[in-house]
Amino acid sequence: MDRSKEDAVLQWEIQNFMGLVGYYKRFIEVFSRLALPLTKLTRKGQTFLWKAQCEESFKYLKKRLVSALVLIFPSSREYLVVYYNASKLGLCGVLMQKCQVVTYAFRQLNTHEKNYPIYDLGLAAVFFMLKIWRHYLYGSIFEVFSDHNSLKYLFDKKELNMRQRKRLEFLKDYDCN
């Protein structure tokens, strides 16, 4: 990266900086967790109080923005793998092929999603990943991995609410293991 452009990024105002970093969030691992202190600062009605946590987040995101990241363009002949994680902090995932990163996806939870049980958060994470990576995954065979088995519970459950039914029906459009 050109040194003058790198210096401009390192001197950026917070709101403009968050707009720029938000554009590149799919290339920054665990973006939503890193950006949370700064995101809270830019919310409407929020008192602007710059804490050490904000400074640390700001410096780290600047560093990640100007560092080189190697992503691959996926081959249609190779198997894709979706890794996801869902927690009370947010939803995140990575799309990989042959142990190399294709893209990342992250988002914070909505107010009502913070009350979801963990299996609903897992389903929300898979639903989110499949929606944004539809152009990669639709018509392809791929696998979905997680660090817990919360989705298996939903597939065996007899009674589902409408949100769960809608999301499980959406999963049927894909050929995933």
XYZ file of C-alpha atoms in Angstrom:
177
model
C 0.000 0.000 0.000
C 1.186 3.538 -0.784
C 2.697 5.153 2.342
C 0.713 8.407 1.897
C -2.549 6.434 1.753
C -1.489 4.435 4.780
C -0.815 7.670 6.709
C -4.226 9.048 5.708
C -5.935 5.957 7.141
C -3.954 6.246 10.354
C -5.157 9.881 10.842
C -8.868 9.298 10.073
C -11.857 10.658 12.044
C -13.847 7.958 13.833
C -17.158 8.069 11.910
C -15.501 8.233 8.503
C -13.086 5.556 9.604
C -15.931 3.239 10.666
C -17.540 3.723 7.261
C -14.333 2.723 5.503
C -13.602 -0.214 7.786
C -17.223 -1.341 7.516
C -16.801 -1.600 3.757
C -13.838 -3.957 4.231
C -15.302 -5.911 7.171
C -15.619 -9.136 5.196
C -11.817 -9.184 4.938
C -11.161 -8.634 8.660
C -11.506 -11.637 10.941
C -13.804 -11.129 13.984
C -14.644 -7.627 12.772
C -17.826 -7.127 14.798
C -16.074 -7.970 18.066
C -13.143 -5.675 17.246
C -15.377 -2.799 16.172
C -17.943 -3.021 18.990
C -16.426 -0.275 21.222
C -16.271 2.104 18.240
C -19.719 1.142 16.976
C -21.179 2.025 20.372
C -19.562 5.485 20.137
C -21.273 6.281 16.840
C -24.799 5.339 17.957
C -27.420 8.054 18.066
C -27.810 9.613 21.503
C -24.604 8.011 22.791
C -22.254 10.233 24.795
C -18.845 10.279 23.131
C -16.468 8.958 25.770
C -13.136 7.732 24.391
C -11.896 4.921 26.649
C -8.739 2.811 26.524
C -10.788 -0.005 24.979
C -11.845 2.342 22.145
C -8.264 3.408 21.527
C -7.090 -0.200 21.449
C -9.865 -1.175 19.028
C -9.187 1.856 16.824
C -5.444 1.161 16.582
C -5.941 -2.536 15.924
C -8.518 -1.944 13.162
C -6.213 0.618 11.516
C -3.406 -1.900 11.624
C -5.605 -4.627 10.115
C -6.858 -2.278 7.402
C -3.381 -1.498 6.080
C -1.976 -5.025 6.426
C -1.990 -7.479 3.552
C -4.572 -10.257 3.664
C -4.575 -13.245 1.377
C -7.984 -14.466 0.267
C -8.627 -16.899 -2.541
C -11.181 -16.888 -5.309
C -13.110 -20.157 -4.973
C -12.964 -22.818 -7.646
C -16.307 -24.252 -8.732
C -14.743 -27.727 -8.850
C -13.625 -27.757 -5.215
C -15.577 -28.385 -2.021
C -16.529 -25.364 0.134
C -16.684 -25.364 3.933
C -18.656 -22.953 6.135
C -17.469 -22.499 9.717
C -19.747 -20.478 11.965
C -20.007 -19.400 15.558
C -22.892 -17.814 17.397
C -22.723 -16.205 20.803
C -24.349 -13.398 22.741
C -21.700 -11.099 21.194
C -22.712 -11.743 17.590
C -22.694 -14.064 14.600
C -19.548 -14.832 12.682
C -18.360 -17.222 10.044
C -15.688 -17.997 7.522
C -16.043 -19.573 4.089
C -13.074 -21.744 3.194
C -11.848 -23.933 0.394
C -8.863 -26.267 0.707
C -7.966 -24.739 4.124
C -7.764 -21.225 2.647
C -10.070 -18.313 3.431
C -12.485 -17.168 0.729
C -14.303 -14.562 2.842
C -15.423 -13.655 6.366
C -18.841 -12.572 7.618
C -19.801 -10.955 10.916
C -22.647 -9.075 12.438
C -23.785 -7.955 15.847
C -27.045 -9.212 17.300
C -30.249 -7.194 17.139
C -31.897 -6.287 20.435
C -34.428 -9.131 20.216
C -31.794 -11.676 19.076
C -29.897 -11.201 22.339
C -32.749 -13.120 24.018
C -32.545 -16.140 21.672
C -31.459 -19.497 23.075
C -28.109 -20.730 21.729
C -29.659 -23.150 19.213
C -31.668 -20.289 17.681
C -28.504 -18.196 17.499
C -26.770 -21.063 15.693
C -29.625 -21.259 13.213
C -29.529 -17.469 12.773
C -25.786 -17.673 12.067
C -26.186 -20.371 9.402
C -29.125 -18.476 7.866
C -27.043 -15.277 7.774
C -24.015 -17.015 6.208
C -26.068 -18.784 3.545
C -27.882 -15.566 2.624
C -24.768 -13.472 2.127
C -22.746 -16.259 0.478
C -25.612 -17.472 -1.716
C -23.631 -16.673 -4.881
C -20.873 -19.029 -3.698
C -23.003 -21.784 -2.175
C -26.199 -22.148 -4.190
C -25.910 -25.192 -6.425
C -22.687 -26.334 -4.730
C -22.105 -29.147 -2.282
C -20.588 -27.838 0.947
C -20.215 -28.650 4.629
C -21.197 -26.595 7.656
C -19.144 -26.838 10.859
C -19.561 -25.356 14.322
C -18.002 -25.667 17.739
C -21.285 -26.976 19.182
C -24.136 -29.205 18.037
C -27.033 -26.833 18.653
C -28.525 -27.250 15.169
C -28.859 -31.025 15.543
C -31.328 -30.351 18.360
C -33.545 -28.306 16.021
C -33.644 -30.996 13.335
C -34.980 -33.493 15.903
C -37.417 -31.094 17.557
C -41.099 -31.844 16.871
C -42.549 -28.382 17.414
C -40.855 -25.344 15.904
C -41.826 -21.694 15.965
C -42.375 -19.806 12.692
C -38.894 -18.264 12.647
C -37.276 -21.674 13.067
C -39.501 -23.227 10.368
C -38.723 -20.425 7.932
C -34.978 -20.755 8.446
C -34.971 -24.560 8.259
C -37.029 -24.345 5.065
C -34.422 -21.941 3.680
C -31.688 -24.514 4.438
C -33.475 -27.069 2.245
C -32.564 -24.992 -0.836
C -28.912 -25.920 -0.289
C -26.962 -29.149 -0.628
C -25.064 -29.038 2.652
C -23.815 -31.657 5.084
